[in-house]
Amino acid sequence: MVTLALSKGRILEESIPLLERAGIVPEEDLTQTRRLIVGTSVPDIRLVVIRAADVPTYVRYGAADLGIAGKDVLLEDGGEGLYELADLGIAACRLMVASPAGGTGREGARAWTRLRVATKYVRITERYFASRGIQADIIHLYGSMELAPLVGLADRIVDLVSSGRTLAANGLEATDHVLDVSAWLVANPAAMKMKYEALRPVIASLAKERGK
Ligand code: PRT
Ligand code: MG
């Protein structure tokens, strides 16, 4: 049995057509079902559907042999104990620094000392500012980062941007590019040894359909 971990949300929406083109058709509508383990048209392949940030954990511990996870999640996780096999080219976006549109005046005196940056991506953000020699206090949020500058919680955010509409709707503008993001196929290293014969065709067909 091969277990492939997918994450809910955007990655799932773009993974389903990729899987189907690769001949792996889920037995249920993954966007509707409440089941967390779903079989496929390929008898020995099953899917588990979990939170995006949990995909590296399932794959690292071998609870899933393969997984599809955003580069943002993989970098934030650290990626130890995972093989990053292929960039699938789906769910593409950019990790950006953003701040209130129309300048810096609004930050006031705090801008002269340390910057406060709200993000879900603490590790990536720490590394980004440190590598530029900028002192920043990182405020860890789990979602709705766009709110933080509007209520005085932070001066900047680091968040994913695709169309830019969420930033615009909240009077923010992207100022600096941190990372290009897309979803990658990852594997458990032990499974790659023990189950290589079973995994090889799955990996080959997913990698072949990438970015189409
Ligand atoms: O549910 P959970 O809290 O675990 O995750 P989530 O709801 O934040 O995101 P989810 O599950 O939909 O998908 C997460 C993965 O999708 C990320 O790890 C990325 O790899 C990928 N992805 C691609 C995105 C986006 N594009 C994206 N635009 N994840 C989130 N966004 C959000 C962004 O955070 C912002 O709030 O969409 C908003 C911006 O979109 P635009 O189009 O308005 O710019
Ligand atoms: Mg979500």
Short mmCIF file of C-alpha atoms in Angstrom, two decimals, residues 41-186:
data_model
loop_
_atom_site.label_atom_id
_atom_site.label_comp_id
_atom_site.label_asym_id
_atom_site.label_seq_id
_atom_site.Cartn_x
_atom_site.Cartn_y
_atom_site.Cartn_z
CA SER A 41 -8.78 3.93 -8.77
CA VAL A 42 -5.37 2.34 -8.21
CA PRO A 43 -5.98 -0.44 -5.67
CA ASP A 44 -2.76 -0.02 -3.72
CA ILE A 45 -2.74 3.80 -3.55
CA ARG A 46 -4.67 5.67 -0.86
CA LEU A 47 -4.82 9.33 0.00
CA VAL A 48 -4.84 11.02 3.40
CA VAL A 49 -6.09 14.60 3.57
CA ILE A 50 -4.58 16.73 6.35
CA ARG A 51 -3.60 20.28 7.28
CA ALA A 52 -0.90 21.74 5.02
CA ALA A 53 1.59 22.21 7.85
CA ASP A 54 1.15 18.58 8.96
CA VAL A 55 2.27 17.02 5.65
CA PRO A 56 6.02 17.04 6.52
CA THR A 57 5.28 15.34 9.87
CA TYR A 58 3.22 12.52 8.35
CA VAL A 59 5.86 11.87 5.71
CA ARG A 60 8.82 12.15 8.09
CA TYR A 61 7.33 9.52 10.43
CA GLY A 62 6.38 7.27 7.53
CA ALA A 63 2.63 7.55 8.21
CA ALA A 64 2.54 8.66 4.58
CA ASP A 65 5.10 7.45 2.02
CA LEU A 66 4.64 10.47 -0.21
CA GLY A 67 3.22 13.94 0.30
CA ILE A 68 2.45 17.12 -1.57
CA ALA A 69 3.41 20.26 0.34
CA GLY A 70 4.13 23.90 -0.40
CA LYS A 71 7.75 25.03 -0.48
CA ASP A 72 6.75 27.54 2.21
CA VAL A 73 5.69 24.73 4.54
CA LEU A 74 8.80 22.66 3.72
CA LEU A 75 11.23 25.50 4.40
CA GLU A 76 9.45 26.49 7.59
CA ASP A 77 9.49 22.86 8.71
CA GLY A 78 13.18 22.54 7.95
CA GLY A 79 12.73 19.50 5.72
CA GLU A 80 15.00 17.19 7.77
CA GLY A 81 14.19 13.55 7.14
CA LEU A 82 12.36 14.22 3.89
CA TYR A 83 13.32 13.81 0.27
CA GLU A 84 12.12 16.65 -1.94
CA LEU A 85 11.58 14.78 -5.19
CA ALA A 86 9.97 17.16 -7.66
CA ASP A 87 8.56 20.64 -7.97
CA LEU A 88 4.99 19.96 -9.15
CA GLY A 89 4.52 23.56 -10.24
CA ILE A 90 1.04 23.81 -8.71
CA ALA A 91 -0.41 26.22 -6.12
CA ALA A 92 2.18 28.80 -7.10
CA CYS A 93 2.44 32.05 -5.16
CA ARG A 94 5.06 34.31 -3.62
CA LEU A 95 6.07 34.84 -0.02
CA MET A 96 6.32 38.60 0.37
CA VAL A 97 6.95 41.31 2.94
CA ALA A 98 4.01 43.71 3.00
CA SER A 99 3.19 46.91 4.82
CA PRO A 100 0.50 49.60 4.82
CA ALA A 101 0.29 51.18 1.35
CA GLY A 102 1.64 54.66 0.95
CA GLY A 103 4.77 54.78 2.98
CA THR A 104 6.47 54.44 6.27
CA GLY A 105 5.37 57.53 8.20
CA ARG A 106 2.63 55.63 9.93
CA GLU A 107 5.09 53.39 11.75
CA GLY A 108 6.12 56.25 14.02
CA ALA A 109 9.00 56.10 16.42
CA ARG A 110 9.00 52.36 16.64
CA ALA A 111 10.44 52.19 13.15
CA TRP A 112 13.62 53.80 14.50
CA THR A 113 14.23 50.93 16.85
CA ARG A 114 12.99 47.50 15.91
CA LEU A 115 10.56 46.37 13.31
CA ARG A 116 7.65 44.19 14.35
CA VAL A 117 6.78 41.58 11.79
CA ALA A 118 3.73 39.32 12.03
CA THR A 119 3.82 35.99 10.23
CA LYS A 120 2.98 32.30 10.23
CA TYR A 121 6.51 31.70 8.88
CA VAL A 122 8.70 32.41 11.90
CA ARG A 123 11.83 30.54 10.78
CA ILE A 124 11.83 31.83 7.22
CA THR A 125 11.16 35.38 8.39
CA GLU A 126 13.88 35.32 11.07
CA ARG A 127 16.38 34.12 8.50
CA TYR A 128 15.24 36.67 5.93
CA PHE A 129 15.64 39.70 8.20
CA ALA A 130 18.81 38.40 9.88
CA SER A 131 20.48 37.89 6.50
CA ARG A 132 19.80 41.55 5.73
CA GLY A 133 21.10 42.75 9.08
CA ILE A 134 17.67 44.06 10.08
CA GLN A 135 16.61 43.68 13.71
CA ALA A 136 13.06 42.41 13.80
CA ASP A 137 10.73 41.12 16.45
CA ILE A 138 8.75 38.30 14.93
CA ILE A 139 5.16 37.88 16.08
CA HIS A 140 3.83 34.41 15.41
CA LEU A 141 0.26 34.29 14.09
CA TYR A 142 -1.66 31.32 12.73
CA GLY A 143 -3.71 33.18 10.13
CA SER A 144 -5.16 36.48 8.90
CA MET A 145 -1.73 38.13 8.98
CA GLU A 146 -3.18 41.01 6.95
CA LEU A 147 -5.01 42.24 10.03
CA ALA A 148 -1.90 42.78 12.15
CA PRO A 149 -0.70 46.10 10.66
CA LEU A 150 -4.25 47.47 10.62
CA VAL A 151 -4.66 47.20 14.37
CA GLY A 152 -1.13 48.15 15.40
CA LEU A 153 0.07 44.65 16.18
CA ALA A 154 2.91 44.80 13.64
CA ASP A 155 4.61 47.13 11.17
CA ARG A 156 5.03 44.50 8.49
CA ILE A 157 3.74 41.07 7.61
CA VAL A 158 5.35 38.21 5.77
CA ASP A 159 2.64 36.27 3.93
CA LEU A 160 1.78 34.47 0.73
CA VAL A 161 0.48 36.53 -2.15
CA SER A 162 -1.05 35.22 -5.34
CA SER A 163 -3.44 37.69 -6.99
CA GLY A 164 -2.62 40.47 -4.50
CA ARG A 165 -6.33 41.06 -3.87
CA THR A 166 -6.19 40.25 -0.15
CA LEU A 167 -3.41 42.79 0.42
CA ALA A 168 -5.21 45.44 -1.65
CA ALA A 169 -8.51 44.85 0.16
CA ASN A 170 -6.73 45.60 3.43
CA GLY A 171 -4.77 48.65 2.29
CA LEU A 172 -1.45 46.83 2.21
CA GLU A 173 1.22 46.60 -0.46
CA ALA A 174 3.91 44.02 -1.06
CA THR A 175 7.35 45.59 -0.78
CA ASP A 176 9.90 42.78 -0.83
CA HIS A 177 10.07 39.31 -2.32
CA VAL A 178 11.12 36.56 0.07
CA LEU A 179 10.51 33.35 -1.87
CA ASP A 180 8.79 31.86 -4.90
CA VAL A 181 6.48 29.09 -3.70
CA SER A 182 4.94 26.07 -5.38
CA ALA A 183 3.95 22.61 -4.22
CA TRP A 184 6.53 19.81 -4.13
CA LEU A 185 6.31 16.05 -4.07
CA VAL A 186 8.14 14.76 -0.98
#
